[in-house]
JSON list of C-alpha atoms in Angstrom, two decimals:
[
{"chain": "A", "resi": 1, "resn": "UNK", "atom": "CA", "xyz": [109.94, 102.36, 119.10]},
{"chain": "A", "resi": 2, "resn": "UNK", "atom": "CA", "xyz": [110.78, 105.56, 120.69]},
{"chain": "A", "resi": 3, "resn": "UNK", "atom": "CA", "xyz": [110.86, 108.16, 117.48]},
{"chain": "A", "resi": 4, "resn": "UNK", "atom": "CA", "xyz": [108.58, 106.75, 114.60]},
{"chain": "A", "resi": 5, "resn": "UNK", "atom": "CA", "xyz": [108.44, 107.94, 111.37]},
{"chain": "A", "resi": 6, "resn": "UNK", "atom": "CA", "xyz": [105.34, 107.64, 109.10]},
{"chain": "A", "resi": 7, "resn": "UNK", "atom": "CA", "xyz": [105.87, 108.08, 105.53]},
{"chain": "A", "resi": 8, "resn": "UNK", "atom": "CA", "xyz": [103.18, 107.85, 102.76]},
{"chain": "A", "resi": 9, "resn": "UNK", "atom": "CA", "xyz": [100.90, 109.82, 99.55]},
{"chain": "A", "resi": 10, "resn": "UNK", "atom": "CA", "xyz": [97.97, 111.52, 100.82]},
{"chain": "A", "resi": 11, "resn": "UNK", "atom": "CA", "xyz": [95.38, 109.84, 102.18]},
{"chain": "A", "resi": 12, "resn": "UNK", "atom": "CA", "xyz": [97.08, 106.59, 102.67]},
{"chain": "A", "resi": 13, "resn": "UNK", "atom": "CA", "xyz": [96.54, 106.76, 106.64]},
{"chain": "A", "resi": 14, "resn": "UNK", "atom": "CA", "xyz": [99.25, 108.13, 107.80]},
{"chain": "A", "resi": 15, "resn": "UNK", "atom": "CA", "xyz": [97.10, 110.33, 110.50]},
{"chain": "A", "resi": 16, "resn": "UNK", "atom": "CA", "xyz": [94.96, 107.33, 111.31]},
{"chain": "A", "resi": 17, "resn": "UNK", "atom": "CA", "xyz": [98.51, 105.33, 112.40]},
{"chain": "A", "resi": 18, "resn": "UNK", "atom": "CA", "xyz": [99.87, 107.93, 114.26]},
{"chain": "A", "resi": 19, "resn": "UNK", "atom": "CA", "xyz": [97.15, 108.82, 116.00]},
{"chain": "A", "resi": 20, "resn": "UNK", "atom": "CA", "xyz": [96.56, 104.91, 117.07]},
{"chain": "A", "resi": 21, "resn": "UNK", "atom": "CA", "xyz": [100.31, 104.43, 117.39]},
{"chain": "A", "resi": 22, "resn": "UNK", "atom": "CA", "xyz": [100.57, 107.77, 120.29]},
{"chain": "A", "resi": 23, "resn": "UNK", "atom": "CA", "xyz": [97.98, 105.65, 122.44]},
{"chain": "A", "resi": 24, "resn": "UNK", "atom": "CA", "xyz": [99.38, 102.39, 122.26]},
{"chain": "A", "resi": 25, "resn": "UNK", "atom": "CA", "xyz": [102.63, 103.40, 122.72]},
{"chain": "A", "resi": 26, "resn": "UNK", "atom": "CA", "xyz": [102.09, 106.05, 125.09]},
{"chain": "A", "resi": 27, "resn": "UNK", "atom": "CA", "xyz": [103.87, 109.11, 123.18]},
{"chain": "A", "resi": 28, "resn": "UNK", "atom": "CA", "xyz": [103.36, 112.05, 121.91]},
{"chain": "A", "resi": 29, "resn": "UNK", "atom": "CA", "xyz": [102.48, 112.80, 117.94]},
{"chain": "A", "resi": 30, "resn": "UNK", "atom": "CA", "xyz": [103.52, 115.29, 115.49]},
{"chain": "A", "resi": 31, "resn": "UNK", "atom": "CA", "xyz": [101.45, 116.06, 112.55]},
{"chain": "A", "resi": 32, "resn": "UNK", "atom": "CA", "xyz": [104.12, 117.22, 110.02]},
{"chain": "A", "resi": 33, "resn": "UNK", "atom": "CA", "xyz": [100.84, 119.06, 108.22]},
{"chain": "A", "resi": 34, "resn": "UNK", "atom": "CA", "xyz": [100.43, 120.99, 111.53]},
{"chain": "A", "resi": 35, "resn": "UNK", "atom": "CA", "xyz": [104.11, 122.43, 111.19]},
{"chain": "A", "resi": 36, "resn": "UNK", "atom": "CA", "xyz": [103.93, 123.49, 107.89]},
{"chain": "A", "resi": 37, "resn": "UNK", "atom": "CA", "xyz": [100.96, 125.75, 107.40]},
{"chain": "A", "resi": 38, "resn": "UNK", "atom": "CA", "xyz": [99.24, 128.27, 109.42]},
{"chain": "A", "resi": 39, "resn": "UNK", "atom": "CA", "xyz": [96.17, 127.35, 111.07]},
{"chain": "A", "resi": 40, "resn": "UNK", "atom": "CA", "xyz": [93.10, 126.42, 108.88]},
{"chain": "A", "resi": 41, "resn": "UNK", "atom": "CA", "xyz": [95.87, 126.27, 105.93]},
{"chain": "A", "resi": 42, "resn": "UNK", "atom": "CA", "xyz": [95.78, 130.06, 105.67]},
{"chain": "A", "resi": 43, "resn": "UNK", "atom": "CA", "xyz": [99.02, 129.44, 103.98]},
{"chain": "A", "resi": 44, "resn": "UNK", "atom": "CA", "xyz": [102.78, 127.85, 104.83]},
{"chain": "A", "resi": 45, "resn": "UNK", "atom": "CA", "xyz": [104.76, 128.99, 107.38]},
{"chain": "A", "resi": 46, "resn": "UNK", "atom": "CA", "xyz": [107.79, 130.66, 107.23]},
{"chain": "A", "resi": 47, "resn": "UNK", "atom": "CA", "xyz": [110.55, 128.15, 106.28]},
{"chain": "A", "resi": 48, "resn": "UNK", "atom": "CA", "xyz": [112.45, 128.66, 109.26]},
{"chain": "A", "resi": 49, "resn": "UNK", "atom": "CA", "xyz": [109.64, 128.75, 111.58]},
{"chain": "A", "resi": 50, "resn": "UNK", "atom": "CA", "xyz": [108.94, 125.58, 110.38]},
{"chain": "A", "resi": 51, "resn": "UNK", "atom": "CA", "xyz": [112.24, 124.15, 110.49]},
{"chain": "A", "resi": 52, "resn": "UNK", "atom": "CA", "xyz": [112.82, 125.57, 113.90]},
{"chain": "A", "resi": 53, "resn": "UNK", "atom": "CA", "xyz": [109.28, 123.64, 114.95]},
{"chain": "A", "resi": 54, "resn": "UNK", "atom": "CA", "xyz": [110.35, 120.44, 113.13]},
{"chain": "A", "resi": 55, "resn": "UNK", "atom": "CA", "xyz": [114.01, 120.62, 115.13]},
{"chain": "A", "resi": 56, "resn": "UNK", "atom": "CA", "xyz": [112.44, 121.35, 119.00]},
{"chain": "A", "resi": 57, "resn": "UNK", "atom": "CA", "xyz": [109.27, 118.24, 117.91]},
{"chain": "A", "resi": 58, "resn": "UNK", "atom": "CA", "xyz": [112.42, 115.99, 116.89]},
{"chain": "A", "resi": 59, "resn": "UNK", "atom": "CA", "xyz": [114.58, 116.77, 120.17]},
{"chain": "A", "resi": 60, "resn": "UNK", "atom": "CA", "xyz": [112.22, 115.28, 122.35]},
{"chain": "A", "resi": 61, "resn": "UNK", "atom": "CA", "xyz": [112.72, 111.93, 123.51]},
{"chain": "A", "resi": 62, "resn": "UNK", "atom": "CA", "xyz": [110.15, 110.06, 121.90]},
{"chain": "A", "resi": 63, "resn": "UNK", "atom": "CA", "xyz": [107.42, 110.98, 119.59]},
{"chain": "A", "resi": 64, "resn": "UNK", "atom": "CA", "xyz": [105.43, 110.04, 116.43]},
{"chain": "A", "resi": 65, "resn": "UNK", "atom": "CA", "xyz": [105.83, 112.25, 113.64]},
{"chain": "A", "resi": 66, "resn": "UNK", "atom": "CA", "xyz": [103.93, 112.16, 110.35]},
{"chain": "A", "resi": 67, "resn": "UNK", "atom": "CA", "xyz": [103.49, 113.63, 106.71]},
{"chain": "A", "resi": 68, "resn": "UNK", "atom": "CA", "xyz": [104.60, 113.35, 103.07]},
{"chain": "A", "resi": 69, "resn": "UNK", "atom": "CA", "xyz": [107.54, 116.08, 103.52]},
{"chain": "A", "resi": 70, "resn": "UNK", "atom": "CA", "xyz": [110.61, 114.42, 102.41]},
{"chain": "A", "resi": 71, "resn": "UNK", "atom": "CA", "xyz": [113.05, 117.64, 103.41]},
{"chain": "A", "resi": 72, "resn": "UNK", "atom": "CA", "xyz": [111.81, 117.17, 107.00]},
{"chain": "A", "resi": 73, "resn": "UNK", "atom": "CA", "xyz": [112.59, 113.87, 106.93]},
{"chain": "A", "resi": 74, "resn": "UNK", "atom": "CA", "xyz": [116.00, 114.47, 105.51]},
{"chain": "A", "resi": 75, "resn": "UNK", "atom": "CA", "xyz": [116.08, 117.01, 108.67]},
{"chain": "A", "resi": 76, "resn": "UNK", "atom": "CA", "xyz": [115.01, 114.11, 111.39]},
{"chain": "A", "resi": 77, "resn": "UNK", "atom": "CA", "xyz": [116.38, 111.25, 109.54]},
{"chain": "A", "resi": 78, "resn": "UNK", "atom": "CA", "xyz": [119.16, 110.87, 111.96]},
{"chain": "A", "resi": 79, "resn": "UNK", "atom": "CA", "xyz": [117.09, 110.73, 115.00]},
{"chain": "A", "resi": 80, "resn": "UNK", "atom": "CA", "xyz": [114.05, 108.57, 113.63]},
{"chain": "A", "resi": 81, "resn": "UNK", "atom": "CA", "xyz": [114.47, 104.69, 115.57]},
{"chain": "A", "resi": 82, "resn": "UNK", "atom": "CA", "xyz": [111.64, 103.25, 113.38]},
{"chain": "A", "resi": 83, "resn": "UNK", "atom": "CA", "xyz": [110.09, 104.13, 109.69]},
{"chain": "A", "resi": 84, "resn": "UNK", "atom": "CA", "xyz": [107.13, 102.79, 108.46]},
{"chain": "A", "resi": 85, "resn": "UNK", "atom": "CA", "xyz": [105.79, 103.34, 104.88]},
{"chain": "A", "resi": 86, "resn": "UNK", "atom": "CA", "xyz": [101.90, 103.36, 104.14]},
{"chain": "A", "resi": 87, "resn": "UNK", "atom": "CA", "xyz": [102.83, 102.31, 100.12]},
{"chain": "A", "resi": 88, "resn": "UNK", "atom": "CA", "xyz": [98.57, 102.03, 99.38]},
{"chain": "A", "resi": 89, "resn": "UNK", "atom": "CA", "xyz": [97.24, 101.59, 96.22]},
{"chain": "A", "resi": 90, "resn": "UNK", "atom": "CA", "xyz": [96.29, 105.19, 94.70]},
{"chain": "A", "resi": 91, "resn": "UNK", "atom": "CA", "xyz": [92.96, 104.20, 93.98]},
{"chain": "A", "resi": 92, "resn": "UNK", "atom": "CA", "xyz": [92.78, 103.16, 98.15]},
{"chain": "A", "resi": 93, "resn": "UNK", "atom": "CA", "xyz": [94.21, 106.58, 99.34]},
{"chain": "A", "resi": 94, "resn": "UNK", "atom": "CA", "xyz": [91.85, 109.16, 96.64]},
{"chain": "A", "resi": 95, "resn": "UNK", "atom": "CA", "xyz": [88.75, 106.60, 97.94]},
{"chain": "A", "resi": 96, "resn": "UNK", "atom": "CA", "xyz": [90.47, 107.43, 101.77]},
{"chain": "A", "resi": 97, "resn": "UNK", "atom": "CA", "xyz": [90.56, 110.93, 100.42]},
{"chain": "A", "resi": 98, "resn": "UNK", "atom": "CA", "xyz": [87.27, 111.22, 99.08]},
{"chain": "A", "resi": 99, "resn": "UNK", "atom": "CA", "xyz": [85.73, 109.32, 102.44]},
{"chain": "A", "resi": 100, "resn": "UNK", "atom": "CA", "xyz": [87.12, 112.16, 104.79]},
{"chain": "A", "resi": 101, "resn": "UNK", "atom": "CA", "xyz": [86.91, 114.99, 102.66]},
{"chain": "A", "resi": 102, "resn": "UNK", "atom": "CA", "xyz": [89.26, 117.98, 103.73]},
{"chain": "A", "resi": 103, "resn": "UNK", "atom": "CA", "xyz": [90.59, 117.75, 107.18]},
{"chain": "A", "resi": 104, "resn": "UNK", "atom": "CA", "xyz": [91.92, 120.73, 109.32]},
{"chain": "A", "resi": 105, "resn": "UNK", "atom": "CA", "xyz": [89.42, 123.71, 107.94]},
{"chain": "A", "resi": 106, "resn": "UNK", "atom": "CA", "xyz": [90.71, 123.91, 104.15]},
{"chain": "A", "resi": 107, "resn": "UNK", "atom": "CA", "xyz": [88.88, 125.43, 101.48]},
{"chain": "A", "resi": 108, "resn": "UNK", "atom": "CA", "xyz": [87.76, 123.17, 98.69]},
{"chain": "A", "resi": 109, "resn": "UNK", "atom": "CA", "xyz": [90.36, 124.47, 96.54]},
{"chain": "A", "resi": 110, "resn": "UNK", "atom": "CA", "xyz": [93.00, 122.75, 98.10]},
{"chain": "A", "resi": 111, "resn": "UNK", "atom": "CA", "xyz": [91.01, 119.76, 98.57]},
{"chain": "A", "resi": 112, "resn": "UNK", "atom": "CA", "xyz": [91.39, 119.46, 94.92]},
{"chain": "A", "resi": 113, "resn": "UNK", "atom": "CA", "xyz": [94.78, 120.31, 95.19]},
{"chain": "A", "resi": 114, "resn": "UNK", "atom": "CA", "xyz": [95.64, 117.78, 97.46]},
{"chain": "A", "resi": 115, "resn": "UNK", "atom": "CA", "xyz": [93.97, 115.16, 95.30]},
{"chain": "A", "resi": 116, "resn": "UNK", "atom": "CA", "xyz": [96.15, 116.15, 92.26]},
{"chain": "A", "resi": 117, "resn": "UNK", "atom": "CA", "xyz": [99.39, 116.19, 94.73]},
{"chain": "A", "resi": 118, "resn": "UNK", "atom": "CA", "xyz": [98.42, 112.64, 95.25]},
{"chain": "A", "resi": 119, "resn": "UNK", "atom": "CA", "xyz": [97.54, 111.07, 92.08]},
{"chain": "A", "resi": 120, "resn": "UNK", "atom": "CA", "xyz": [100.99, 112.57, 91.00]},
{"chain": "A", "resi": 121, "resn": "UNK", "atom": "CA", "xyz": [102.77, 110.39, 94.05]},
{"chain": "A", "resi": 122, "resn": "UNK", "atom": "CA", "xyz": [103.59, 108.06, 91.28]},
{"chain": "A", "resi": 123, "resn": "UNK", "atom": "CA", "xyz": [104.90, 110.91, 88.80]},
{"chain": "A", "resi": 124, "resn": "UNK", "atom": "CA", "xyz": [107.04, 113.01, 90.79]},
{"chain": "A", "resi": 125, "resn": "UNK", "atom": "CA", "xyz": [110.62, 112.59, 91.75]},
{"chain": "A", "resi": 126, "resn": "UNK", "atom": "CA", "xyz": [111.13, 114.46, 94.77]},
{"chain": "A", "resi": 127, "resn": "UNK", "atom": "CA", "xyz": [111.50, 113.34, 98.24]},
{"chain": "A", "resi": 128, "resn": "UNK", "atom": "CA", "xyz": [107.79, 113.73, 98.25]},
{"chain": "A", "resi": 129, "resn": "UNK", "atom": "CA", "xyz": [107.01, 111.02, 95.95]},
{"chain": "A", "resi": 130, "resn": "UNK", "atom": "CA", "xyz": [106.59, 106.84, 96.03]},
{"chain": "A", "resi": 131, "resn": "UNK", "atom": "CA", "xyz": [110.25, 107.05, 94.40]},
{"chain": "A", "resi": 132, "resn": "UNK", "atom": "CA", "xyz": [111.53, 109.27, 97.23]},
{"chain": "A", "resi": 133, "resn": "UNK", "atom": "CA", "xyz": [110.31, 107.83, 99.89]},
{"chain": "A", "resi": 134, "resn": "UNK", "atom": "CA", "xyz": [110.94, 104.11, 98.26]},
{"chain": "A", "resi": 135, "resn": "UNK", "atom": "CA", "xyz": [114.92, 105.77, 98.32]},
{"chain": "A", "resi": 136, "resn": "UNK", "atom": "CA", "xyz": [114.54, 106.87, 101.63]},
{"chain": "A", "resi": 137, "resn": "UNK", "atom": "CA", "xyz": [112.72, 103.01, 103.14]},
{"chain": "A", "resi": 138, "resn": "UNK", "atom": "CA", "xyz": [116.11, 101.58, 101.10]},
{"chain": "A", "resi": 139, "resn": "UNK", "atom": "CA", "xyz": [118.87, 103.67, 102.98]},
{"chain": "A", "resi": 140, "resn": "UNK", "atom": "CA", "xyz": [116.95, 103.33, 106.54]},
{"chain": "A", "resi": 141, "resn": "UNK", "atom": "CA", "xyz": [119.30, 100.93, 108.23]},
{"chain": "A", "resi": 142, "resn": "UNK", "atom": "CA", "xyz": [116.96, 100.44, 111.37]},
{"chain": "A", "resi": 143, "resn": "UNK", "atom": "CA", "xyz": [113.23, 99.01, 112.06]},
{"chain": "A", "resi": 144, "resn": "UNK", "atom": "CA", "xyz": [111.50, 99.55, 109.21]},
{"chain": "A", "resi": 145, "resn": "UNK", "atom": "CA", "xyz": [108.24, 98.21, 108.28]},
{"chain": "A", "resi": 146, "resn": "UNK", "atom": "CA", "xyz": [106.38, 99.06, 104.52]},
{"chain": "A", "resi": 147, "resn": "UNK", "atom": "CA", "xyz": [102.74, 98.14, 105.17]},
{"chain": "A", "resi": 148, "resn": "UNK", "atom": "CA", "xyz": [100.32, 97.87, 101.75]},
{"chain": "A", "resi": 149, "resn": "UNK", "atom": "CA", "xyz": [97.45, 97.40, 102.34]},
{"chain": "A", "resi": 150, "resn": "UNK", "atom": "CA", "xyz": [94.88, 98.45, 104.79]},
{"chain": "A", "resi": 151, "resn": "UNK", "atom": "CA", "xyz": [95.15, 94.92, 106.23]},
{"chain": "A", "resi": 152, "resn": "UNK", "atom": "CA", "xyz": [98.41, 94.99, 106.79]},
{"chain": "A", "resi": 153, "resn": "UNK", "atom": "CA", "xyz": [98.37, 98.47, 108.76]},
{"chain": "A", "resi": 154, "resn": "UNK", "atom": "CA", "xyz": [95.34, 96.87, 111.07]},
{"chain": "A", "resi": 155, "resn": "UNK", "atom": "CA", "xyz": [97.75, 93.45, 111.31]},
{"chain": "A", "resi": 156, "resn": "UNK", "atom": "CA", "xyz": [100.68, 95.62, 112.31]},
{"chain": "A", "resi": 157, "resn": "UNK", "atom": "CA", "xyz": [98.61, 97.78, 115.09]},
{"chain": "A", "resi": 158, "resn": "UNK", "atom": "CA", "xyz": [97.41, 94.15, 116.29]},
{"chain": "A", "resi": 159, "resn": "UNK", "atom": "CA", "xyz": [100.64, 92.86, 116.29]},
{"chain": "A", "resi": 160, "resn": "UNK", "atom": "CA", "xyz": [101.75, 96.07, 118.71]},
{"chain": "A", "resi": 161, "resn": "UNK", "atom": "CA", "xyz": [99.11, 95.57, 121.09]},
{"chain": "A", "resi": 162, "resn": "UNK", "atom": "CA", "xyz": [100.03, 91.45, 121.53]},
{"chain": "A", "resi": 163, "resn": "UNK", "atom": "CA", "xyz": [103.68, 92.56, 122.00]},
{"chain": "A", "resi": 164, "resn": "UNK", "atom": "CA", "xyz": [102.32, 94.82, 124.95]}
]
C-alpha cells in the first residue's frame, strides 16, 4: 500500500482512515478538501491551481489521499496501488456529520450545504455519488477493499496493524 485512495459521501470517515492509515503506514496524507478550497473554505480554488496541487500530491512516491471528488480521482486513477470505499449507511455518515459539526473553519451555511451534498450521495450521478464511485470500485483492477460499516473500517485498521 504505497498510494491509497479513500473514496466515500460525507461524513462516512474518510478523514478518520486516512489520518490512522498515514501513522500506521508511515506516509504522508492528502486531504483532497484541503486542495480544493481556500483556507477556512473562503471559496474553491482556481481549477488549475488545484489540478496542478492534485498532480505534484500524486507524484510523490507514496501517500494517502482522500475526498469525495470523482474528477481528481479520474486525474490519479492511474497511479492509486490501493482503493478503499467507506459505502456507510446515510443515516451513519449525517449522525458522523452531526457528531463533528463543521470541520476546517466553515460557516454554518455550508455545514448545511454539506449535509444536503450528502443525503443526495444516493441521488446524484456524477463521479461524486454512491453510483460513481460504485463505477469507479468496479473498474479498479488492483487492491481494493469496500468497508460498510464502522466495524468493518476498525476490523480493517486492526487487520493492518497484525500484518505489521
Amino acid at each position: 500500500m504505497d498510494r491509497v485512495f479513500v473514496i466515500g459521501n460525507g461524513g462516512s470517515g474518510k478523514t478518520w482512515l486516512t489520518e490512522k492509515l498515514s501513522v500506521e503506514l508511515s506516509i504522508p496524507s492528502v486531504h483532497l478538501d484541503d486542495l480544493h478550497w481556500l483556507p477556512n473554505f473562503a471559496g474553491e480554488r482556481p481549477r488549475r491551481e488545484r489540478d496542478r496541487l492534485v498532480d505534484d500530491a500524486a507524484n510523490a512516491p507514496s501517500w494517502i489521499m482522500e475526498g469525495i471528488y470523482g474528477s481528481v480521482l479520474t486525474q490519479v486513477f492511474a497511479r492509486v496501488t490501493t482503493l478503499i470505499w467507506l459505502d456507510l449507511s446515510l443515516d451513519e455518515c449525517l449522525s458522523n456529520l452531526m457528531d463533528r459539526g463543521q470541520a476546517g473553519g466553515g460557516t454554518d451555511e455550508q455545514f448545511e450545504e454539506l449535509l444536503g451534498y450528502t443525503r443526495a450521495y444516493h441521488q446524484r450521478q456524477d463521479l461524486n455519488s454512491h453510483e460513481g464511485h460504485r463505477r469507479l470500485f468496479a473498474e479498479f483492477g488492483l487492491a481494493k477493499f469496500r468497508l460498510c460499516k464502522r466495524t468493518d473500517t476498525s476490523s480493517f485498521l486492526l487487520g493492518m496493524k497484525d500484518r505489521r
